PDB file of C-alpha atoms in Angstrom:
ATOM      1  CA  MET A   1     -11.316 -52.071  17.391  1.00  0.00           C
ATOM      2  CA  LYS A   2     -10.486 -49.114  19.611  1.00  0.00           C
ATOM      3  CA  ASN A   3     -10.412 -45.524  18.401  1.00  0.00           C
ATOM      4  CA  GLU A   4      -6.612 -45.403  18.706  1.00  0.00           C
ATOM      5  CA  ASP A   5      -6.318 -48.509  16.552  1.00  0.00           C
ATOM      6  CA  MET A   6      -8.653 -47.027  13.945  1.00  0.00           C
ATOM      7  CA  LEU A   7      -6.626 -43.816  13.854  1.00  0.00           C
ATOM      8  CA  GLY A   8      -3.409 -45.835  13.513  1.00  0.00           C
ATOM      9  CA  LEU A   9      -4.920 -47.833  10.650  1.00  0.00           C
ATOM     10  CA  MET A  10      -5.884 -44.605   8.861  1.00  0.00           C
ATOM     11  CA  VAL A  11      -2.447 -43.053   9.381  1.00  0.00           C
ATOM     12  CA  SER A  12      -0.654 -46.177   8.182  1.00  0.00           C
ATOM     13  CA  GLY A  13      -2.959 -46.302   5.132  1.00  0.00           C
ATOM     14  CA  LEU A  14      -2.190 -42.648   4.432  1.00  0.00           C
ATOM     15  CA  LEU A  15       1.535 -43.381   4.663  1.00  0.00           C
ATOM     16  CA  GLY A  16       1.107 -46.282   2.236  1.00  0.00           C
ATOM     17  CA  ALA A  17      -0.756 -44.027  -0.190  1.00  0.00           C
ATOM     18  CA  LEU A  18       1.894 -41.316   0.041  1.00  0.00           C
ATOM     19  CA  THR A  19       4.685 -43.834  -0.442  1.00  0.00           C
ATOM     20  CA  ASN A  20       3.122 -45.126  -3.626  1.00  0.00           C
ATOM     21  CA  ILE A  21       2.330 -41.628  -4.909  1.00  0.00           C
ATOM     22  CA  PHE A  22       5.917 -40.478  -4.356  1.00  0.00           C
ATOM     23  CA  HIS A  23       7.062 -43.581  -6.204  1.00  0.00           C
ATOM     24  CA  GLY A  24       4.726 -42.714  -9.097  1.00  0.00           C
ATOM     25  CA  LEU A  25       6.017 -39.131  -9.166  1.00  0.00           C
ATOM     26  CA  PHE A  26       9.600 -40.371  -9.175  1.00  0.00           C
ATOM     27  CA  GLN A  27       8.899 -42.623 -12.169  1.00  0.00           C
ATOM     28  CA  ASN A  28       6.917 -39.887 -13.996  1.00  0.00           C
ATOM     29  CA  ARG A  29       3.695 -41.919 -14.057  1.00  0.00           C
ATOM     30  CA  ILE A  30       1.681 -39.048 -12.560  1.00  0.00           C
ATOM     31  CA  LYS A  31       1.437 -36.323 -15.167  1.00  0.00           C
ATOM     32  CA  SER A  32      -0.932 -33.661 -13.827  1.00  0.00           C
ATOM     33  CA  GLY A  33      -2.474 -32.324 -10.660  1.00  0.00           C
ATOM     34  CA  ARG A  34      -5.830 -33.861 -11.488  1.00  0.00           C
ATOM     35  CA  ASP A  35      -4.159 -37.232 -11.960  1.00  0.00           C
ATOM     36  CA  LEU A  36      -2.500 -36.835  -8.561  1.00  0.00           C
ATOM     37  CA  ILE A  37      -5.790 -35.971  -6.841  1.00  0.00           C
ATOM     38  CA  ILE A  38      -7.597 -38.938  -8.406  1.00  0.00           C
ATOM     39  CA  ARG A  39      -4.870 -41.360  -7.360  1.00  0.00           C
ATOM     40  CA  PHE A  40      -4.724 -39.965  -3.827  1.00  0.00           C
ATOM     41  CA  THR A  41      -8.519 -40.121  -3.434  1.00  0.00           C
ATOM     42  CA  VAL A  42      -8.685 -43.733  -4.601  1.00  0.00           C
ATOM     43  CA  ALA A  43      -5.824 -44.663  -2.285  1.00  0.00           C
ATOM     44  CA  LEU A  44      -7.683 -43.101   0.643  1.00  0.00           C
ATOM     45  CA  LEU A  45     -10.911 -44.847  -0.313  1.00  0.00           C
ATOM     46  CA  ALA A  46      -9.040 -48.163  -0.341  1.00  0.00           C
ATOM     47  CA  ILE A  47      -8.508 -47.761   3.405  1.00  0.00           C
ATOM     48  CA  CYS A  48     -12.256 -48.163   4.100  1.00  0.00           C
ATOM     49  CA  PRO A  49     -12.403 -51.875   3.132  1.00  0.00           C
ATOM     50  CA  ALA A  50      -9.236 -52.437   5.183  1.00  0.00           C
ATOM     51  CA  TYR A  51     -10.961 -50.951   8.210  1.00  0.00           C
ATOM     52  CA  LEU A  52     -14.006 -53.164   7.699  1.00  0.00           C
ATOM     53  CA  LEU A  53     -11.815 -56.233   7.267  1.00  0.00           C
ATOM     54  CA  CYS A  54      -9.823 -55.519  10.425  1.00  0.00           C
ATOM     55  CA  LYS A  55     -12.957 -54.798  12.438  1.00  0.00           C
ATOM     56  CA  TYR A  56     -14.774 -57.901  11.205  1.00  0.00           C
ATOM     57  CA  MET A  57     -11.808 -60.255  11.591  1.00  0.00           C
ATOM     58  CA  ASP A  58     -10.798 -58.659  14.916  1.00  0.00           C
ATOM     59  CA  PHE A  59      -7.140 -58.413  13.917  1.00  0.00           C
ATOM     60  CA  PRO A  60      -4.576 -57.379  16.525  1.00  0.00           C
ATOM     61  CA  ARG A  61      -3.301 -53.824  16.463  1.00  0.00           C
ATOM     62  CA  ASP A  62      -0.030 -54.478  14.625  1.00  0.00           C
ATOM     63  CA  LEU A  63      -1.642 -56.567  11.917  1.00  0.00           C
ATOM     64  CA  SER A  64      -4.348 -53.958  11.323  1.00  0.00           C
ATOM     65  CA  PHE A  65      -1.643 -51.305  10.813  1.00  0.00           C
ATOM     66  CA  ILE A  66       0.038 -53.539   8.242  1.00  0.00           C
ATOM     67  CA  VAL A  67      -3.273 -54.141   6.449  1.00  0.00           C
ATOM     68  CA  GLY A  68      -3.920 -50.376   6.417  1.00  0.00           C
ATOM     69  CA  TYR A  69      -0.506 -49.639   4.917  1.00  0.00           C
ATOM     70  CA  ILE A  70      -0.871 -52.299   2.247  1.00  0.00           C
ATOM     71  CA  SER A  71      -4.372 -51.174   1.266  1.00  0.00           C
ATOM     72  CA  GLY A  72      -3.233 -47.551   1.001  1.00  0.00           C
ATOM     73  CA  ALA A  73      -0.275 -48.556  -1.123  1.00  0.00           C
ATOM     74  CA  LEU A  74      -2.312 -50.848  -3.373  1.00  0.00           C
ATOM     75  CA  GLY A  75      -5.120 -48.330  -3.905  1.00  0.00           C
ATOM     76  CA  ASP A  76      -2.935 -46.559  -6.438  1.00  0.00           C
ATOM     77  CA  ARG A  77      -2.250 -49.881  -8.142  1.00  0.00           C
ATOM     78  CA  VAL A  78      -5.988 -50.225  -8.755  1.00  0.00           C
ATOM     79  CA  ILE A  79      -5.907 -46.982 -10.750  1.00  0.00           C
ATOM     80  CA  SER A  80      -2.843 -48.160 -12.669  1.00  0.00           C
ATOM     81  CA  GLU A  81      -4.607 -51.384 -13.627  1.00  0.00           C
ATOM     82  CA  ILE A  82      -7.768 -49.548 -14.683  1.00  0.00           C
ATOM     83  CA  TYR A  83      -5.647 -47.160 -16.721  1.00  0.00           C
ATOM     84  CA  ARG A  84      -3.854 -50.043 -18.381  1.00  0.00           C
ATOM     85  CA  ARG A  85      -7.081 -51.811 -19.308  1.00  0.00           C
ATOM     86  CA  GLU A  86      -9.520 -48.959 -19.894  1.00  0.00           C
ATOM     87  CA  ARG A  87      -7.456 -45.945 -20.849  1.00  0.00           C
ATOM     88  CA  SER A  88     -10.436 -43.996 -22.210  1.00  0.00           C
ATOM     89  CA  ILE A  89     -12.285 -44.062 -18.854  1.00  0.00           C
ATOM     90  CA  PHE A  90      -9.276 -42.680 -17.001  1.00  0.00           C
ATOM     91  CA  ASP A  91      -8.625 -40.086 -19.720  1.00  0.00           C
ATOM     92  CA  TYR A  92     -12.219 -38.911 -19.353  1.00  0.00           C
ATOM     93  CA  PHE A  93     -11.751 -38.252 -15.630  1.00  0.00           C
ATOM     94  CA  ILE A  94      -8.454 -36.395 -16.041  1.00  0.00           C
ATOM     95  CA  GLY A  95      -9.852 -34.312 -18.897  1.00  0.00           C
ATOM     96  CA  LYS A  96      -8.024 -35.658 -21.935  1.00  0.00           C
ATOM     97  CA  SER A  97      -9.810 -35.916 -25.229  1.00  0.00           C
ATOM     98  CA  ASN A  98      -9.518 -38.989 -27.408  1.00  0.00           C
ATOM     99  CA  ASN A  99     -11.059 -37.442 -30.526  1.00  0.00           C
ATOM    100  CA  LYS A 100      -8.588 -37.515 -33.399  1.00  0.00           C
ATOM    101  CA  SER A 101     -10.336 -34.563 -35.066  1.00  0.00           C
ATOM    102  CA  GLU A 102      -9.199 -32.249 -32.243  1.00  0.00           C
ATOM    103  CA  GLN A 103      -5.518 -33.216 -32.607  1.00  0.00           C
TER     104      GLN A 103
END
């Protein structure tokens, strides 16, 4: 994979992450700035496995851009699934308290 292809994969992954984050903001699923930062960071970290996959499988340039976009867009879905299953873990990272005595 050439450097230009790697940069294109990163940019397309970033565009996928931004697309999904704007969609989450539009639907009011992202409530705070900390929530936004966590989702954006996870979406960016999801691009790393896409890079490794494209490099290992020696995908052509266009296909690697598509894989980058999809991994950036689905990185936010990983957080949504974790939040759906393990709400207390996500609430810990965004700073919410689950103690009923504090409410």
